[in-house]
Structures are given as structure tokens and as C-alpha cells.
Short mmCIF file of C-alpha atoms and ligand atoms in Angstrom, two decimals:
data_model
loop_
_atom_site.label_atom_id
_atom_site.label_comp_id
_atom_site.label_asym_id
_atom_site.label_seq_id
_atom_site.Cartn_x
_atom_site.Cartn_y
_atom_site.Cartn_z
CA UNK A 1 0.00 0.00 0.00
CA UNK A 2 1.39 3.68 -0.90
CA UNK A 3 1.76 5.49 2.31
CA UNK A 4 -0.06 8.98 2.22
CA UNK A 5 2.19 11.51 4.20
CA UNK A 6 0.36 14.18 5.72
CA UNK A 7 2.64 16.21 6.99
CA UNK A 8 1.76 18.96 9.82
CA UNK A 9 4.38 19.87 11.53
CA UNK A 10 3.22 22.94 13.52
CA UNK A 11 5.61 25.58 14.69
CA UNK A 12 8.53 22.92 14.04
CA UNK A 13 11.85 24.60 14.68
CA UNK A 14 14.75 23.25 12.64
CA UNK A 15 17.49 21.47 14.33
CA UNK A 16 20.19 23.76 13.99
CA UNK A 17 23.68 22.46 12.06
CA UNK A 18 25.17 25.84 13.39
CA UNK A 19 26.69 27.06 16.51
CA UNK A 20 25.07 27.29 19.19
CA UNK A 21 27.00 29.76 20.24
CA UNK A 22 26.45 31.43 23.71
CA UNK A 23 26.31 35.49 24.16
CA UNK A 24 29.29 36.28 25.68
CA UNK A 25 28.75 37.87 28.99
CA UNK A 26 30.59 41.04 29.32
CA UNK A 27 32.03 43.25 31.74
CA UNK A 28 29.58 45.92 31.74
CA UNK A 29 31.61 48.43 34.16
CA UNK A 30 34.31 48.77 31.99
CA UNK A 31 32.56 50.70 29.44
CA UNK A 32 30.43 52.84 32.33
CA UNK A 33 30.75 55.88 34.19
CA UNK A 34 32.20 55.71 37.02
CA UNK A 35 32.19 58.87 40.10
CA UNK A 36 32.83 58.65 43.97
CA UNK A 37 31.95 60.74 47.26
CA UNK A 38 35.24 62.40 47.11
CA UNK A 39 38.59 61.90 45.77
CA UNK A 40 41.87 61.80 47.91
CA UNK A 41 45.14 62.68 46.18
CA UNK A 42 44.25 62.04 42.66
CA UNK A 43 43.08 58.41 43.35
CA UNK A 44 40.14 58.96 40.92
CA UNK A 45 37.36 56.78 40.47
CA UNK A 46 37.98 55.33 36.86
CA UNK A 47 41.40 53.45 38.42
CA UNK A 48 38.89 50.96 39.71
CA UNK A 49 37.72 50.17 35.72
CA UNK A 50 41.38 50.89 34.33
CA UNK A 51 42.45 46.52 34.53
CA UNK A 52 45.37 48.22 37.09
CA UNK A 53 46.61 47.91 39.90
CA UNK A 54 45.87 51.47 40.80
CA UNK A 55 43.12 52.05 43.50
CA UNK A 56 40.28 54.61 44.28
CA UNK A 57 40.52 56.92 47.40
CA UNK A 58 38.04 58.51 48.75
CA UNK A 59 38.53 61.62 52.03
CA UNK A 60 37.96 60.02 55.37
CA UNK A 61 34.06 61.24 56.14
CA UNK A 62 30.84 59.76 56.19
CA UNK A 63 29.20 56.92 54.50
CA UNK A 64 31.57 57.61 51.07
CA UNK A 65 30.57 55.45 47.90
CA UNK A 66 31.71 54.58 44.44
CA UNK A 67 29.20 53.91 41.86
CA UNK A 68 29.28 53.00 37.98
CA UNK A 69 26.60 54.53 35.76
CA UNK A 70 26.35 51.50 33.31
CA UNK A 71 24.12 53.69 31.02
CA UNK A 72 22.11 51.12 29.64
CA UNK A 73 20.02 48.47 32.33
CA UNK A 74 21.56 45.34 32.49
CA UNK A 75 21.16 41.76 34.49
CA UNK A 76 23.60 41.79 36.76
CA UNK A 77 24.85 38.14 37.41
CA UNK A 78 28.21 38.71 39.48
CA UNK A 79 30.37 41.65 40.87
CA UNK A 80 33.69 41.43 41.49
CA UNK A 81 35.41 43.42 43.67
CA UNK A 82 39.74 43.50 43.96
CA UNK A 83 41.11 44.86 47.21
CA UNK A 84 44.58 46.79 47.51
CA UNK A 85 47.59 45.36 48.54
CA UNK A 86 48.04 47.76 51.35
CA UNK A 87 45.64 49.23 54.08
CA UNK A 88 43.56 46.80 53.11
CA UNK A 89 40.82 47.11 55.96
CA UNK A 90 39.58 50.41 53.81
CA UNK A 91 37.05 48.28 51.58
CA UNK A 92 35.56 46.77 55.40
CA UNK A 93 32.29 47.22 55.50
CA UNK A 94 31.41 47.60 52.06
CA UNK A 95 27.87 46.97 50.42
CA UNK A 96 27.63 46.46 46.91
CA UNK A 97 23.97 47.81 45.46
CA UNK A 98 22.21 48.05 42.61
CA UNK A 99 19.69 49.57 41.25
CA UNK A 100 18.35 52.67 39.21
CA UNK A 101 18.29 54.81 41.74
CA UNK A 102 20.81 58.30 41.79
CA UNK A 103 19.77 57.77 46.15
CA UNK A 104 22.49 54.97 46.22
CA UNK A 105 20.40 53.90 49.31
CA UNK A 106 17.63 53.41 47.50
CA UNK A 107 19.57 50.48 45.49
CA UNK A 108 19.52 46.57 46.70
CA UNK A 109 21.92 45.24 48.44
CA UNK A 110 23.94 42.19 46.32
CA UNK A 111 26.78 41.56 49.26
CA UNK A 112 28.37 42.84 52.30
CA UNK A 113 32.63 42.68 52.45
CA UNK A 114 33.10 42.14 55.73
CA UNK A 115 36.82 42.17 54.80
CA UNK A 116 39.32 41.03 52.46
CA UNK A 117 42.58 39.96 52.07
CA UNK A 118 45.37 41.97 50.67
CA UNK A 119 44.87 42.07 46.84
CA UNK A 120 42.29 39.54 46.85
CA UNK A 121 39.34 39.75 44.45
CA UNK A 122 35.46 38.83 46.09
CA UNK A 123 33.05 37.91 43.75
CA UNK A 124 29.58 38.42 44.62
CA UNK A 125 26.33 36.81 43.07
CA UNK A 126 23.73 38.80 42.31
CA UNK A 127 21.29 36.61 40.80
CA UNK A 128 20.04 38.68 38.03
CA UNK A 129 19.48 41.85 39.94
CA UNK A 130 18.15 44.90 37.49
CA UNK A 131 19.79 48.36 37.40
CA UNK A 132 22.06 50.79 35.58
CA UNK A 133 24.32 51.38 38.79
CA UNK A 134 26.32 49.32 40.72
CA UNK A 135 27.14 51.08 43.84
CA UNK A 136 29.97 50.51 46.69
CA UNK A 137 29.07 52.74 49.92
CA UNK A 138 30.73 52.10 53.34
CA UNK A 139 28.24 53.01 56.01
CA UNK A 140 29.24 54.78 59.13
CA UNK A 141 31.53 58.03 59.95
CA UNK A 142 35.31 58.65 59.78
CA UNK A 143 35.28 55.71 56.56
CA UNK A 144 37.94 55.54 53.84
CA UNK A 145 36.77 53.38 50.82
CA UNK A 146 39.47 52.30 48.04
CA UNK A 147 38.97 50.11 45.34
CA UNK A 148 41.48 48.74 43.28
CA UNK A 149 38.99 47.08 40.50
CA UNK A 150 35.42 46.56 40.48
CA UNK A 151 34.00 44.20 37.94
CA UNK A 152 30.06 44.00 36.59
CA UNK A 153 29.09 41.19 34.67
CA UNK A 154 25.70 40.74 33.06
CA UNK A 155 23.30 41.33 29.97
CA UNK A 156 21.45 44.25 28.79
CA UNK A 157 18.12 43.81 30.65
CA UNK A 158 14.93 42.86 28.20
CA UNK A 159 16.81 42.29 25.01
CA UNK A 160 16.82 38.85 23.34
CA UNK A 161 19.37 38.93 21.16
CA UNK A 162 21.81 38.03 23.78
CA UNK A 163 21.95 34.20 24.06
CA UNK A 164 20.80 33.49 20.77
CA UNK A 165 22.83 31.80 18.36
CA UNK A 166 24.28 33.38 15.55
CA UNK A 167 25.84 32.95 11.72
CA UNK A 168 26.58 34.73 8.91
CA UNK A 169 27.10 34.43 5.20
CA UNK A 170 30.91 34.87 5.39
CA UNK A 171 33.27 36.18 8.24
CA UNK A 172 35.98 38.77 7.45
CA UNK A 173 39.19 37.06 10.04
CA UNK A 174 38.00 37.99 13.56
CA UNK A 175 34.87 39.36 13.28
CA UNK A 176 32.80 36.94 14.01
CA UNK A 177 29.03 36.79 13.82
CA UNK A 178 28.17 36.14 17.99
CA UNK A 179 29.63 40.09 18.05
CA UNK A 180 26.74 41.40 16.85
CA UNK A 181 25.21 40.18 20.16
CA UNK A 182 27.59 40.46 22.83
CA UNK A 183 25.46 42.46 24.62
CA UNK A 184 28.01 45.71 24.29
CA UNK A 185 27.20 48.70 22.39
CA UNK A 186 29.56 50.44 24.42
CA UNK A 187 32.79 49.48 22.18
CA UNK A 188 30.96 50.29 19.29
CA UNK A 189 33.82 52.77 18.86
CA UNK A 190 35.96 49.48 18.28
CA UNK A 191 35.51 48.34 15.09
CA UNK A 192 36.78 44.90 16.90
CA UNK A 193 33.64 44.32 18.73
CA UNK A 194 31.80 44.38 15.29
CA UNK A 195 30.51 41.34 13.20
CA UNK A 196 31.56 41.40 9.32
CA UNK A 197 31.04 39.91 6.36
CA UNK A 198 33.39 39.53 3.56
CA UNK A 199 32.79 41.59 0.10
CA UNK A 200 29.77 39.40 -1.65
CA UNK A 201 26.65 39.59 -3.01
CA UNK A 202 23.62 39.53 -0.66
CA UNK A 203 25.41 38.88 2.65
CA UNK A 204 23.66 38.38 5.30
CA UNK A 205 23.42 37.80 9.14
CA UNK A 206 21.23 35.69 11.18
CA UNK A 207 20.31 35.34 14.87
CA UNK A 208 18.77 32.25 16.16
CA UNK A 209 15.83 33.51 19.58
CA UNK A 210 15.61 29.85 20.22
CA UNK A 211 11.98 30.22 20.33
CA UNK A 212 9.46 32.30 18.60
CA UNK A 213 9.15 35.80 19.87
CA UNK A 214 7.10 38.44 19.07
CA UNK A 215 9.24 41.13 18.29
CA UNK A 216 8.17 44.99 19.10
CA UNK A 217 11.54 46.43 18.06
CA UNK A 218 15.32 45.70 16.62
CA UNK A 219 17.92 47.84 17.50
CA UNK A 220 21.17 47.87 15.43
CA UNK A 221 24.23 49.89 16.17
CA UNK A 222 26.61 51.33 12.96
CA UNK A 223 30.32 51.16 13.21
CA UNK A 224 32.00 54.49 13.88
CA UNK A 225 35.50 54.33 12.85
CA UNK A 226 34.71 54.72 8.96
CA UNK A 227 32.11 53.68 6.32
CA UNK A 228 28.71 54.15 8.27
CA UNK A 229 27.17 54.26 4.87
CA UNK A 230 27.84 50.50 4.27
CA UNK A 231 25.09 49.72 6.31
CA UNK A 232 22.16 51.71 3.95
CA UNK A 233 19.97 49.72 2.19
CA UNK A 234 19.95 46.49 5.14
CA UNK A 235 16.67 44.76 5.22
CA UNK A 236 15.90 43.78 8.83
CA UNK A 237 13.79 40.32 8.49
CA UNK A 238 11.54 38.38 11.08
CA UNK A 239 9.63 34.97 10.79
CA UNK A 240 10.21 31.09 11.19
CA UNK A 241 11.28 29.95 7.81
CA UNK A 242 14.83 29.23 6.94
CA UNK A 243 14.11 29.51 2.92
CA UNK A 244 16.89 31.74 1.17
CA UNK A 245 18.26 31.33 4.51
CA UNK A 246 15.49 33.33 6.36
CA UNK A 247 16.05 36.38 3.84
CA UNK A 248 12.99 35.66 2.46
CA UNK A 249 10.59 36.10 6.20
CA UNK A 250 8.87 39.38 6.28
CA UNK A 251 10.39 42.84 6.42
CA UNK A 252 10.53 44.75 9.46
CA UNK A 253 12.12 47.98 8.16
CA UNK A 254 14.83 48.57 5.61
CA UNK A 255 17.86 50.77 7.26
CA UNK A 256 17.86 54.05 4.87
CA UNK A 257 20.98 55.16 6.84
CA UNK A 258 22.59 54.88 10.03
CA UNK A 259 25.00 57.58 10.73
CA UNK A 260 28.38 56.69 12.59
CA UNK A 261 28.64 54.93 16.14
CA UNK A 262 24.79 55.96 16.38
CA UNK A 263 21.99 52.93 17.49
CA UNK A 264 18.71 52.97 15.61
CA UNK A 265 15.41 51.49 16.61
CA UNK A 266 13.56 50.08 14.61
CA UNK A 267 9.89 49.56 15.50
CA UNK A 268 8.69 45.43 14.15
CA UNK A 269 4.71 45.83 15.25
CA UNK A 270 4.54 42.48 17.25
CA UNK A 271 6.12 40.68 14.06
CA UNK A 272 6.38 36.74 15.08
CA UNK A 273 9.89 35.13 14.58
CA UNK A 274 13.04 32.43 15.66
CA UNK A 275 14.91 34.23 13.57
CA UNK A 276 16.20 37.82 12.77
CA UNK A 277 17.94 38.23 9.19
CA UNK A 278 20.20 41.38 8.77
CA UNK A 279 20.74 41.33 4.81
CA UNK A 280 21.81 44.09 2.29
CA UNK A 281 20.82 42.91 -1.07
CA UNK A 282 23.46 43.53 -4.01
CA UNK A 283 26.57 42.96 -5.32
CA UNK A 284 29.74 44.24 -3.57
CA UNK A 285 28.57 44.62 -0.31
CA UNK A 286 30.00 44.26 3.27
CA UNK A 287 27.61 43.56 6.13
CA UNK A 288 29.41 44.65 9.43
CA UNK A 289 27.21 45.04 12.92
CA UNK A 290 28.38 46.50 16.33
CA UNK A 291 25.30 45.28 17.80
CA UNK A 292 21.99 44.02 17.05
CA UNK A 293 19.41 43.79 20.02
CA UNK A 294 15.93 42.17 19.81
CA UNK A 295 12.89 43.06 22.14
CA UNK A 296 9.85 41.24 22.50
CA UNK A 297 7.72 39.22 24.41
CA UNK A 298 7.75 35.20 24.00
CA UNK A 299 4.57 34.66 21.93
CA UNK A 300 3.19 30.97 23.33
CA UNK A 301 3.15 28.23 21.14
CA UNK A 302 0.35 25.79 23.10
CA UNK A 303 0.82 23.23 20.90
CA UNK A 304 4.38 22.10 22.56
CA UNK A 305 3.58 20.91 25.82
CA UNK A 306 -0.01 19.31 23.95
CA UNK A 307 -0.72 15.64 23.52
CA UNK A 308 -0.41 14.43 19.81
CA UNK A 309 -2.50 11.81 18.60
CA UNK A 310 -3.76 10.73 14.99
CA UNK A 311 -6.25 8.05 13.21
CA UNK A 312 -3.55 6.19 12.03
CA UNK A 313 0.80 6.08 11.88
CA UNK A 314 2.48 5.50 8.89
CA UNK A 315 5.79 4.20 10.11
CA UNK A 316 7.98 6.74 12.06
CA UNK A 317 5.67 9.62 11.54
CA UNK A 318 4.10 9.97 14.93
CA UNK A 319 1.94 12.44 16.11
CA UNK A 320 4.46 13.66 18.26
CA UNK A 321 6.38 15.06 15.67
CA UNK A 322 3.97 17.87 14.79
CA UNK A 323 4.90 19.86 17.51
CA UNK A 324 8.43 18.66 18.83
CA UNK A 325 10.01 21.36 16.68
CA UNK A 326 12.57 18.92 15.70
CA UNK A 327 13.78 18.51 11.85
CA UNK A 328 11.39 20.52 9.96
CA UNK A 329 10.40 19.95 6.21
CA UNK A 330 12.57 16.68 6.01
CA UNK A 331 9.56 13.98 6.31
CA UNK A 332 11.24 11.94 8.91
CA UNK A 333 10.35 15.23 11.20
CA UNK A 334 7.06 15.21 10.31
CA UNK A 335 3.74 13.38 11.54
CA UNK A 336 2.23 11.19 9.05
CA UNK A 337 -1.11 8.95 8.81
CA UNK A 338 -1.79 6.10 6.72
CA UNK A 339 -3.73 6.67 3.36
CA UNK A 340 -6.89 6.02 4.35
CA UNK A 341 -9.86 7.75 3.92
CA UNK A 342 -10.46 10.81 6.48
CA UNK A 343 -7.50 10.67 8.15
CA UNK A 344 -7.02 13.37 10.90
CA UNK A 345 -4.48 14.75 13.45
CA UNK A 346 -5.47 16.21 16.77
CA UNK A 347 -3.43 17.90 19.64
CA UNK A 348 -5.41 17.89 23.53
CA UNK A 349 -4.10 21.70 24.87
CA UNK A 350 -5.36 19.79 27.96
CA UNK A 351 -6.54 22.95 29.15
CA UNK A 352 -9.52 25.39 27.46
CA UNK A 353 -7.83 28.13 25.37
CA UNK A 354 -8.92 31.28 23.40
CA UNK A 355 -6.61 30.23 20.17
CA UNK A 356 -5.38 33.32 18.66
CA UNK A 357 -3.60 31.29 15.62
CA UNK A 358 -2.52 28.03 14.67
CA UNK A 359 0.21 27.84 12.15
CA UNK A 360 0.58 24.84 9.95
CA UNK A 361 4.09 23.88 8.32
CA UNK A 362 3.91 21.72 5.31
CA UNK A 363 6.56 19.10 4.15
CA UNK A 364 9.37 19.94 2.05
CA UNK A 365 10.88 16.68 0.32
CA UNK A 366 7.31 16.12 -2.29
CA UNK A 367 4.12 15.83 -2.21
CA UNK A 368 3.09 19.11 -0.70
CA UNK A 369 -0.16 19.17 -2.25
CA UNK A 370 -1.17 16.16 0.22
CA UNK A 371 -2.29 18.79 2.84
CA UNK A 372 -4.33 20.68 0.36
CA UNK A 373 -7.99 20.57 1.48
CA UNK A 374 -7.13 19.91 5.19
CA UNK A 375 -9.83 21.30 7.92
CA UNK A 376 -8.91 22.88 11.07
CA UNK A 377 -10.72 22.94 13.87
CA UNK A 378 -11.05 24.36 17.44
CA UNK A 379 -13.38 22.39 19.96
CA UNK A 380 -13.86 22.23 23.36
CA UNK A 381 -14.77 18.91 23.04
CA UNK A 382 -13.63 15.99 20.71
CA UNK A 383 -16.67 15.24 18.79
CA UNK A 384 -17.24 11.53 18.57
CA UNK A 385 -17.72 11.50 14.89
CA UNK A 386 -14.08 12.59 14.69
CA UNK A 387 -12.76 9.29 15.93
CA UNK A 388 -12.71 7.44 13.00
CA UNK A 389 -10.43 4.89 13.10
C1 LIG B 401 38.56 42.83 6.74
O1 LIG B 401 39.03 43.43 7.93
C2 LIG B 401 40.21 44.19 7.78
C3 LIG B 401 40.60 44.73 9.12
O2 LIG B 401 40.59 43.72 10.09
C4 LIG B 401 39.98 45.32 6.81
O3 LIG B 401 41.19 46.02 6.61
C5 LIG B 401 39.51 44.77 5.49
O4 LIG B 401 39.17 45.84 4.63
C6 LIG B 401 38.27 43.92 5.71
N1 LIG B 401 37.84 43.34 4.48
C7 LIG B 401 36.59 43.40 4.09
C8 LIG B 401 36.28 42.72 2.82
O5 LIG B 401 35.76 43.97 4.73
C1 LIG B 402 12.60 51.68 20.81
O1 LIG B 402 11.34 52.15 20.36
C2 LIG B 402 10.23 51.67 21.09
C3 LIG B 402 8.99 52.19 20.39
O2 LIG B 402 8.97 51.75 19.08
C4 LIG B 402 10.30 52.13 22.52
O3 LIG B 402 9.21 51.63 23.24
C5 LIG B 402 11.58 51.63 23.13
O4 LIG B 402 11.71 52.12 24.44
C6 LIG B 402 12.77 52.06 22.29
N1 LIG B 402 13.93 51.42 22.86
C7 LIG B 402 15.04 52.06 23.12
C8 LIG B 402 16.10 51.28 23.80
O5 LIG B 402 15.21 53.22 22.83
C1 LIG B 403 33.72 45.12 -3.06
O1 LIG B 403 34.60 44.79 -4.09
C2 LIG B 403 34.29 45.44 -5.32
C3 LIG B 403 35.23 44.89 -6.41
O2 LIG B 403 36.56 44.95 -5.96
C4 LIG B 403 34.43 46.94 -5.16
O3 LIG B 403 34.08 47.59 -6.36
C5 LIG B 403 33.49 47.38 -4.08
O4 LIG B 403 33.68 48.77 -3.81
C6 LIG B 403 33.77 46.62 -2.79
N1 LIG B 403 32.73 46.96 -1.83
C7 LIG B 403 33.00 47.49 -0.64
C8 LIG B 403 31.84 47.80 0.21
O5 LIG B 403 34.14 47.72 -0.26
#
């Protein structure tokens, strides 16, 4: 007997050849602001982000702090803090907050140095804690606070790009594809801590959310040290489909210009996508990104955690497969009944749901025309009559 393949294979994600390559996690201080209560001697507060062993000084007075206006709000994860070699009781007593607040008080506390050894480093975790400052105050009169280095290590707060896995359609040396995502738009200055493609036609640069998102806005930062007008003409694309290597998914805006070192936003209208496609169609173009960052909300796909079942399995092709967003478009990824007559698929939400939209995906290797008359439906009950068997 012929096998019929029906093939749904619903919000199937592809299993991905590529890197998975992890954002790498920055330190966020070293491209902040940083100021303190007072300064003794010239021992100003940007030796504590210099990589030296140079410290911060402040006057002996009351409650004196050091704080680093990140400028952007990021995740913290971990703070490290390096004590001087010398004198080392003056970091005793330190809290390390963060937070948004210009009140450093009115920041969380992420640790408490009791004290530390001479030229030892702490490391505190922060779990995640949200803010643009991180913040070292001493409590208490007649304090000193010195810092040799201080250390904040995190991700922009909100934006999905970082984490995600990236490629590209060539790499010029260094300047690798996961740049565009580390999470730093402070070294945009640095052409270094850019992505870029060779010289080629269409080039083109793709980030992987891992799941589908729905995207309110894409923000890409231009290189600054020449050329800003290499980026004009970029097509910034968002859906699930990996055809033309997802250049073909649906335009969120194409970049007239960006001008140098500058970061544009780029409004996407709740656009649903896995992936995000930078591409400048053309011949002789370079495609080189200081930073691309995604926001967006995580738009639910039911279907996953769902039971499958069907009125019949040809072979391999279990229910399952229509929503384990395993290998999409080959056939052994896909779900597939018997030929028979009325065959049918069905997925239990096991819960009641208003369904906003179900999206089908149909096979790739043949026979595509096999889904062509297929109903959907939305019940709240499975109808008897459907369980034909
Ligand atoms: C590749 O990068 C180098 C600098 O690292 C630059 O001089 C060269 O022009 C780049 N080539 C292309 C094709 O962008
Ligand atoms: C980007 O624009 C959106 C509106 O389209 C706005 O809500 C958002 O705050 C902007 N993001 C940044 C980082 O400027
Ligand atoms: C790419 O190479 C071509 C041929 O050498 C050249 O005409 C073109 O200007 C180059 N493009 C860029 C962006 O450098």
C-alpha cells in the first residue's frame, strides 16, 4: 500500500547544524561611568575600571561610595570586587547595590565585604538583579573606601538577542558573527567588537531567539571608525522559515541610513519570529554590525507541551512530531497517517484556550499538495464522529 504523508508539523523549529553559540557575557563596568563621594590625592574613580593595579581613594568622612553609571540596564549576574595590597581594611564594610536609583540607598543590596585579604578579588552573586548602577558605599563616619577594581558582569536587561545563536554568510578574520550580540554597544567605537562579512553579493546575518518571539523592536548599532554608509539599504527580516536562509521572512524595516557609532530602533509591530535576518541585497557589499538587540515578548506556542494523537501512523511519523520542533520539512520530522480515507491529526491543549492562531508547516521533500484541502478545527470537546479509526 502507498503510504499517504500528511505532513503537519506545527511551529517545528529546525534542528540547527550551526553554533550554538552562547552570548558572551561582558564586563559591563568597563565601558560605564564611574564617580565617587570624594577623591583623595588624585586616586580617581575610573582606576577601579582601568584593569590596574591602581586604586580609588576617597577623604575620610561619612558613608563615602563609588558607583558606575552603566548607562544602559543590564542583568547583573556577578560583581567582582579586587582589594589593595596595602591598608587593606579600607574596603571593610562595604555593600555592593544596585539599582536605578541616583539615592544609592535606595539600590539593593547584592553583598556585604566584611573584609578582604590583601589584593584579593570577592566575587559576589547577584542573581540577576536589574539596574544601571552598581554602587559601593561604606556606612558609618570617619570611613575611607578604596577600590582597586570593580567588575560588573551581566546582559542588557529585556533584550533577546543576547543568548541566541548566531551565523553569517561569510566572516571577514576575527569578526565573528556572535559580536553582533555580545550584549556591548559600548565598544561600538571598536571596530573589533563588530561582526563582518566579507565583500559578496547579498550577505547576510542571522540570529537564532531559540523560540518564537514576538518582536516589538530591533535595534542595530553602525560602526563608527569609517564607512557608516555600508550599512544603507539592510533589510531587517523576522519569521520562522529558513528559505533563502530566512532572507525571504517578512520585512521589518529597511535601514535608509545609520549615521556613525549611532543605534537605531527600529519599531517590528509584534512581528512573530526564531529568527532575525540582517541582509543588504546587491553585489559588492559588506555587512558589518556592532550590535543588534531584539525586544519582545515570547509569543506561546500551546501546541508544545499538547498531547499528539492521529487516526492512524504510517511508520515513524508519529503524532508527536507535529509539535516537537525537531527537523522541519525533512519527512522523517514530520507526523504522518496512513492513506486512508479521512484521516485526521489532533493535539489535547489539555486545558480550554482562546486560540489566537494556529500555524501549519507543510513538508518539504514532495508531495506538498497532500495537505491541500485539510480542515482545522477548534473544539472544546472531541466530537465523537471525529474518531474514525
Ligand atoms: C577585513 O578586515 C580588515 C581589518 O581587520 C579590513 O582592513 C579589510 O578591509 C576587511 N575586508 C573586508 C572585505 O571587509
Ligand atoms: C525603541 O522604540 C520603542 C517604540 O517603538 C520604545 O518603546 C523603546 O523604548 C525604544 N527602545 C530604546 C532602547 O530606545
Ligand atoms: C567590493 O569589491 C568590489 C570589487 O573589488 C568593489 O568595487 C566594491 O567597492 C567593494 N565593496 C566594498 C563595500 O568595499
Amino acid at each position: 500500500m502507498k503510504n499517504l504523508y500528511k505532513c503537519l508539523c506545527i511551529l517545528l523549529g529546525f534542528l540547527l547544524i550551526e553554533k550554538m553559540a552562547r552570548g558572551q557575557e561582558e564586563n559591563a563596568a568597563r565601558w560605564g561611568i564611574p564617580t565617587q563621594s570624594s577623591t583623595y590625592g588624585g586616586s580617581i574613580p575610573e582606576l577601579a575600571l582601568d584593569g590596574l593595579s591602581s586604586w580609588t581613594h576617597t577623604n575620610t568622612e561619612t558613608n563615602p561610595w563609588w558607583r558606575v553609571d552603566l548607562l544602559k540596564v543590564y542583568r547583573v549576574n556577578r560583581v567582582t570586587i579586587t582589594n589593595r595590597p596595602t591598608y587593606n581594611t579600607r574596603i571593610n564594610g562595604a555593600e555592593i547595590r544596585i539599582g536605578n536609583f541616583l539615592d544609592i540607598y535606595s539600590n539593593t543590596i547584592c553583598g556585604v565585604i566584611s573584609s578582604l585579604g590583601a589584593g584579593a578579588t570577592a566575587t559576589f552573586s547577584c542573581h540577576g538583579m536589574v539596574g544601571r548602577y552598581v554602587v559601593v558605599d561604606i556606612p558609618g563616619n570617619l570611613k575611607i573606601l578604596s577600590i582597586v577594581e570593580a567588575g560588573v558582569y551581566g546582559y542588557l536587561a529585556g533584550n533577546r538577542a543576547v543568548g541566541g545563536a548566531t551565523l553569517q554568510s561569510s566572516t571577514n578574520a576575527s569578526l565573528i558573527a556572535e559580536k553582533a550580540i555580545d550584549g556591548n554597544r559600548g565598544l561600538q567605537q571598536l571596530y573589533t567588537g563588530c561582526s563582518s562579512t566579507l565583500n559578496e553579493t547579498d550577505p547576510w546575518w542571522r540570529l537564532d531567539l531559540h523560540d518564537v518571539y514576538r518582536v516589538s523592536n530591533v535595534i542595530v548599532t553602525n560602526r563608527k571608525d569609517c564607512c557608516a554608509e555600508l550599512i544603507n539599504g539592510a533589510e531587517i527580516r523576522i519569521g520562522n522559515s529558513l528559505d533563502n536562509n530566512g532572507n525571504n521572512n517578512p520585512i521589518c524595516a529597511v535601514i535608509p541610513a545609520i549615521p556613525a557609532g549611532e543605534s537605531y530602533n527600529y519599531s517590528c509591530d509584534g512581528l512573530d519570529g526564531r529568527y532575525v535576518n540582517i541582509h543588504i541585497p546587491g553585489d559588492g557589499k559588506i555587512l558589518l554590525l556592532c550590535e543588534v538587540e531584539v525586544y519582545g515578548y515570547l509569543a506561546e506556542n500551546l501546541a508544545v507541551p499538547g498531547a499528539a494523537f492521529q487516526s492512524s501512523t504510517s511508520m515513524n511519523g508519529f503524532a508527536e512530531k507535529a509539535i516537537d520542533r525537531g527537523l522541519q520539512q525533512l519527512y522523517t520530522g514530520c507526523s504522518s497517517t496512513l492513506n486512508e480515507t479521512d484521516p485526521w491529526w489532533k493535539l489535547d491543549l489539555r486545558y480550554i484556550y482562546r486560540i489566537n492562531k494556529v500555524v501549519i508547516t507543510n513538508r518539504k521533500d514532495c508531495c506538498a499538495e497532500q495537505i491541500n484541502g485539510a480542515e482545522i478545527h477548534v473544539e472544546t470537546l472531541w466530537r465523537t464522529t471525529n474518531k474514525r479509526q
